[in-house]
Each structure stands twice: as structure tokens, then as C-alpha cells.
Amino acid sequence: MRTKDFDKQQRIKRAMVRLILEEGISGASISKIAREADVSSATIYVYYNSKEEMLAEVFRECSHDTYLFLKRRLSESMSAAELIEAIVRGYYDYSVENEEIFSFVEQCSRCPTLSGNVCEEECYCGIFDLLHAFQSRGEIRNYSDVNLNALLFAPVRFLSMQHRIPEDSRKEHLSELVDILQTLLIC
Amino acid sequence: MRTKDFDKQQRIKRAMVRLILEEGISGASISKIAREADVSSATIYVYYNSKEEMLAEVFRECSHDTYLFLKRRLSESMSAAELIEAIVRGYYDYSVENEEIFSFVEQCSRCPTLSGNVCEEECYCGIFDLLHAFQSRGEIRNYSDVNLNALLFAPVRFLSMQHRIPEDSRKEHLSELVDILQTLLIC
Amino acid sequence: MRTKDFDKQQRIKRAMVRLILEEGISGASISKIAREADVSSATIYVYYNSKEEMLAEVFRECSHDTYLFLKRRLSESMSAAELIEAIVRGYYDYSVENEEIFSFVEQCSRCPTLSGNVCEEECYCGIFDLLHAFQSRGEIRNYSDVNLNALLFAPVRFLSMQHRIPEDSRKEHLSELVDILQTLLIC
Amino acid sequence: MRTKDFDKQQRIKRAMVRLILEEGISGASISKIAREADVSSATIYVYYNSKEEMLAEVFRECSHDTYLFLKRRLSESMSAAELIEAIVRGYYDYSVENEEIFSFVEQCSRCPTLSGNVCEEECYCGIFDLLHAFQSRGEIRNYSDVNLNALLFAPVRFLSMQHRIPEDSRKEHLSELVDILQTLLIC
DNA sequence: CATGAATGAGTATTCATTCAT
DNA sequence: AATGAATGAATACTCATTCAT
């Protein structure tokens, strides 16, 4: 019984995220989500109070999910170069392997009615703790968190969005980006 | 025959852009736009064939507008450091002075049903011609266009979105970012 | 779960048919139908996927209804004269007693976007089986089905439409028509 | 100048009739008609006071047109058999050669908001004068006008509508029908 | 828990018509 | 006479949500 419900909720989430990749936030209606998840639209209201809350909650979960994916690849015992490479490549890999979630988060974080309620960056605090450790050990330059964030994640995000550029070519750009960020951030 | 009232079309565009800043793409319905622009919703269809086409057209215009704003601030006679500063600060200034347009473009470029039809980057080609000139003069490092784009614009975009950080503080981060990018990109 | 309210669907059908009698197909909008049936216009879409499908489905049902009405009045044990009279008078009676349905079917069968999808004549096959029996018994002349159809039904249809002619007078014309068709069709 | 205007009005009429054949009365909007006739929709209101009046007027004209077509083929010097054949075949030929007008008239004559204002049958009075002449000469049976109308025109109308039946086959049925009506109506 | 039925308020779009030129 | 612009009212249809079972 417990598993069954969980599965149903999971299907709802996935359906929503999938639909938003394909049709954008405005294209993801409750009834389409329900159809895609193979449940009644009334069932969605068993799990969420409103569409707004559902979006916010799944947005939060997806942001967290990205963070966990990244966190698993990092460790304090790495060198600074390894750390930066792991972050940049890890984030990129996530965006490719989880295109739906990635696009969903990107859209939500730009939507004024959603981004206000969810603090995407909060989720990344664990990664910044790690970066601080490297900074205090004098291995990574003392740039502000905001700029570290801006330099480590935003360019990758941009690269991931370039669907016009073929995968292979994007991979090469990524390697270049890793090099750039390593020379930039390592003391 | 009545002549086309271009002020009316301007009001429609502005109303749409404004609404999308406040309520997101899904919140900007034709009737809300019409009310905000003080025209009948039927009038919108005098100027545009569909909501989709209207969005795409205004998206294109706004992207171009951003480029023109930036282009006006740049010149080949600048030093490399000045050029980079002008791009970064110019882009930031634009995002602050034209918050509505900036948020609108950000949202459109993430929306899968829109970004496919409009090539935002195309507009920036003029700026890349300038960067290429500096590269061939050996003043700016020979990174690929994609990564130049990723490093010059994406971090600023990220910074502009941090509405939680007070304006003053953001300005300081921006100065740091200018320094970082100058040391990174100048030979 | 609420159970489907078949009375509600009946009301929708009747409202549509009634409206089409009064205002024609183009005058029967979904919202008028909904108001007449005392349901929300959204409710109509619980029962039908589109206006087009609704029209086609009710058109089919009404054609069938006419046939059933007629069929009940006919039997193989009749004489040829009785059969022809039963068909002609039966069809006429139906058109008078069910003016709404009759006018609805007439309009639908002339509408190019509808008549293509519904084969009104199909419904009448049962009656033609009966006529064939009389033909093979040598009691009714061996005219083709198309012409039997044309002669037995089309003139009555025409007569039923003559709202300018008072009911009494029409009845007399009908009697004449019965005589004509009997002498024409009986061997 | 005179011809030019006349031509414009002619184009409007034809566009309307053509559209109604293809999409039914409800599919023929002023703007579609205008587009099809290559005039501005405002121009239509130079020639007609309203859509309703335009429909009624063109309906009347088309009915009259049918009558004129038929009248030209008939003459008092014909034999009764020739007359009946000329009427039946003439009416059928008209329906084939002028499919648009025929379908238009059929639809209008079933539409309750139109048929009330236009008396289609009025137009046919000339033909009935001719039939009366044959009746008083004792060459055609003394059936009532209503039934003559019902028998001479309604079956042909029905046959013309059978688009499922191939043209060749329909022609054969028509010949049978001519025979039937000749034996029926001639003394 | 789960759901099909039901709906008021909304959607994008088109309508017939009028206006100003 | 002719027309593109403009619109209030309507169009078919969908929305997020609630209800009854």
C-alpha cells in the first residue's frame, strides 16, 4: 500500500517534469499531467493542495536532487583541480542525463511566481562548505560565493542549453571550460 | 481607412513584457495584455496572427534591443580591459535599467516552445566580430566563442537574477567579476 | 465518484435539437445549448469531445430514431398498398410529431461538413429489406433502391417542409400522394 | 466603373456560395468571404446591409437562377413526355453543373432563419403555368401543384445529393426516374 | 485512497460590424 | 466606392478545482 501510493506520486512528478520539458510551464496543465501519469486529475489533489504548491515542491526536490548528484562526486580529499573538474563535469553530466529535470529547474528558476518561493541556491550550501574548506587551505582563490557560483555553474548551464551545438563539440568546449576555470580559480 | 497606430502596438508589446515580468509567461494571457495595454483583445490580432507569433516576434526584438544597447557602448579603439569592462557592466546595467525586458528574454530563452524558433545568440554576432578583432590582435585569449559567451554573459545573467542580494552588494560583486574576467581573458 | 447523469446528456441533446430547429445550425452555439439544457458549457465536454462530434453523434441517433419509429409501423403481413401507406403516412406523422428532430436531421443532411461523416441512408436498410421482400413476391415494382427511396421519402420530406400550407390542406395532399405512390409502385 | 462594381459584387456572391458548399453556412464568415473574393470585409457592407440580408438576397437570386436555367429548356410546343424529361434532366444537369449554387440553395432552404424570408417556390411559378397549360390540354394528370412539385423536383434533389453513388450510376437512375415520372404523370 | 462528474472562470481566437480616411 | 483598423460580443474549448461516491 505504501509503495503503491509512493509510486503514484512519483508518476505524477515525472509526468509534470516531462511535460514541462516538452511544452513549457504553461503547457503543463493538471489534466495533461494526470493523463500522462495515468491517474485521475482528482488524485493529484490527494498529494498536493494546488498546482502552485506542486510546482514549488517538485522544483525544490529537483534542485535538491541536482545537488545530491553533485555532492556524491565530490570529496575533501580531492585536489583543487580535481574538485573543480568534478563540479563542472558533474553538473554538465547531470544536465545531459537528466534533461527533463534540468530544463524544468531552469524554467522554474526564471519564473517570477516560482523563484520567489524557492531558494535554489540554498541547496548548494553543502558544496560551498567544501569550497570554503579549499579556500581556507589556500588552494582555491578567495572569490565571493556569488562569483564562485556564477563562474562554476552559469557557464555550464549556458553550454548545456546549446542544443544547436552537437554533443561531441559541446564536450570539447566543456574540456576547455574546465581548463579555464582551473587556471582561474586555483591559487 | 484608419492608419495603423504604432503607439498601440508599442503599448501591446510593453504590456506583454511587463506582465511576463510580474506573472511569468503562463500568467500573461491575451485578455490581461489587452487590459494592460488598454486595447480590445481583438485589436491584438490586428498586429499579430497568434499569441505564439507575438511572443516570438517580441522575443526577437528584445534580444536585438539588448545587443544594440551593448554595441553602442563598445568600440574597437578601446583597450582589452576597457572592452571587457564595457561588456560586463553594460550587460549588467541593461538588466537593471530594463528589468522587464531582461526577465522576459530570460524566460523566453528557457521556454522550449519558444527558444527553438528564435536564435538569441545570432543577435550577438556583432559583438563577437569585435572580440575576434581583439583576439587576432593578440589582446584577448583565443578561447572559443561559446566559452567567451559563457564566461562574459552567463555569470552576469546569474548575478542580475539575485534579487535577494541588495543592489549595492551586487555592484561590488560585479566589480570583482570584472576584475576576474579581465585577468582571465587578457593575454 | 459521481455517476454519469444520463438525464443530463438527454437534456443536452434535446436542447441542441430544439435550438437548431429555431435558429439553424449556425445559431446553436455551445453556450446557448448549455443554457437551454441548464448545465455548464464545460459539462457538455464531459459527454462529447467536440461540437462536431456531438452533432454527428446526435445526427446518427436521430436518423436511427426515425427509422425505428417507421419500422414499428410496418410488417411483412401487410398488403403492398398498406405498406406504402404506412411508410408515407408514418414518415409524415413522424415529421409532424417530432418537428425538432426532423428539422435537425434535414439540416444536418444538407451540411457538407456533417453529411460526409454520417450515412443517414444506412439506417433505412431494414425498411429496404422489407421492400425487397415485397418486390420478390411480385407485389411491388422492381425499381432501384435509390429511386424507391427518392419516391417514397423525398416527396414527403418536401411536403413536411411546406409550413406555409395549413396542416389540414397538407393532410389532403398527403392522401393524394399516397394514392399516387400506390398506383405507381404496386404491380 | 459600373462594370467594376458589378464585378466586385459578383465576386462576393460567388465567394459566399463557394464557401458555403465547402464549409456550410456556419463556416462562411464575412472575413472568409472577403478574403475569398479579394475585397476588404468592409466592402461587403457597401453592397449589403448585413450578413443576413446578403444571404437572403443571394438565396433569392440563386433560386431564380435555377428557374431561369430550367425555363430556357422548356417550351409549350413540347410533348408531355418531352416536357417531363426536360424538367427532370434539366434540374439534374443544373445541380451537377452548378454544384455550388445547388448546395447553397439546399442549405438555405432548410435553414429556419432563412427559409421563412424567401419563398423559393415563388420562383417556379412560371414552370407551373406551363404545367397547368399541359394539364388543361389533358396531357398531364391533374395532380395538385404541391404534389407535382414534390414528385418532379424532390426525387431529383435526393438523387443529386447521393455523392456516394458514382456519376455514371446516378445517370442511369435518372433515366429510370424519367421513365417512372412520365408513366406516372402523362394521361 | 481514488476517481469520474461537474463547473465557474478562464483561454485564445473569430465574429459581424463600424469608423476614419 | 473602398478599405485597413478597431472592437464588443461571441465562439469553441480548457483550466484548476471540488464534489459525491
Coordinates of C-alpha atoms in Angstrom, one line a residue, chain A residues 147 150-151, chain B residues 66 69-71 73-74 78 80-97 102 124 127 131 140 148-160 170-186:
Chain A
N147 CA 31.0 34.8 -8.1
A150 CA 28.4 32.5 -11.2
L151 CA 31.6 31.1 -12.6
Chain B
T66 CA 19.9 44.2 -25.8
F69 CA 22.3 48.7 -26.2
L70 CA 25.6 46.9 -25.7
K71 CA 27.0 47.6 -29.1
R73 CA 29.0 51.2 -25.6
L74 CA 31.8 49.3 -27.4
M78 CA 39.2 50.5 -26.5
A80 CA 41.0 44.9 -24.0
A81 CA 40.4 45.7 -20.3
E82 CA 38.0 48.5 -21.2
L83 CA 36.2 46.3 -23.7
I84 CA 35.6 43.6 -21.2
E85 CA 34.5 46.0 -18.5
A86 CA 32.2 47.7 -21.0
I87 CA 30.6 44.4 -22.0
V88 CA 30.1 43.1 -18.4
R89 CA 29.0 46.4 -16.9
G90 CA 26.9 47.2 -20.0
Y91 CA 25.1 43.9 -19.9
Y92 CA 24.5 44.3 -16.1
D93 CA 23.3 47.9 -16.5
Y94 CA 20.9 46.8 -19.2
S95 CA 19.5 44.1 -16.9
V96 CA 18.9 46.7 -14.2
E97 CA 17.5 49.5 -16.4
F102 CA 15.6 41.2 -19.3
Y124 CA 25.3 38.9 -30.6
I127 CA 29.9 41.7 -30.6
L131 CA 36.1 40.1 -29.8
I140 CA 42.3 38.7 -25.8
L148 CA 33.6 33.5 -24.4
N149 CA 29.9 33.8 -24.5
A150 CA 29.5 31.5 -21.5
L151 CA 32.0 33.5 -19.4
L152 CA 31.1 37.0 -20.4
F153 CA 27.4 36.8 -20.3
A154 CA 26.2 33.8 -18.2
P155 CA 27.7 34.9 -14.9
V156 CA 26.3 38.4 -15.2
R157 CA 22.9 36.9 -16.0
F158 CA 23.2 34.9 -12.8
L159 CA 24.2 38.0 -10.8
S160 CA 21.3 40.0 -12.2
R170 CA 25.6 43.2 -6.2
K171 CA 27.5 46.1 -7.6
E172 CA 30.6 45.1 -5.6
H173 CA 30.3 41.5 -6.8
L174 CA 30.1 42.9 -10.3
S175 CA 33.4 44.8 -9.8
E176 CA 35.0 41.6 -8.6
L177 CA 33.6 39.8 -11.6
V178 CA 35.1 42.4 -14.0
D179 CA 38.5 42.0 -12.4
I180 CA 38.3 38.2 -12.6
L181 CA 37.3 38.3 -16.3
Q182 CA 39.9 40.8 -17.2
T183 CA 42.7 38.8 -15.7
L184 CA 41.2 35.7 -17.2
L185 CA 40.7 36.9 -20.8
I186 CA 43.5 39.4 -21.4

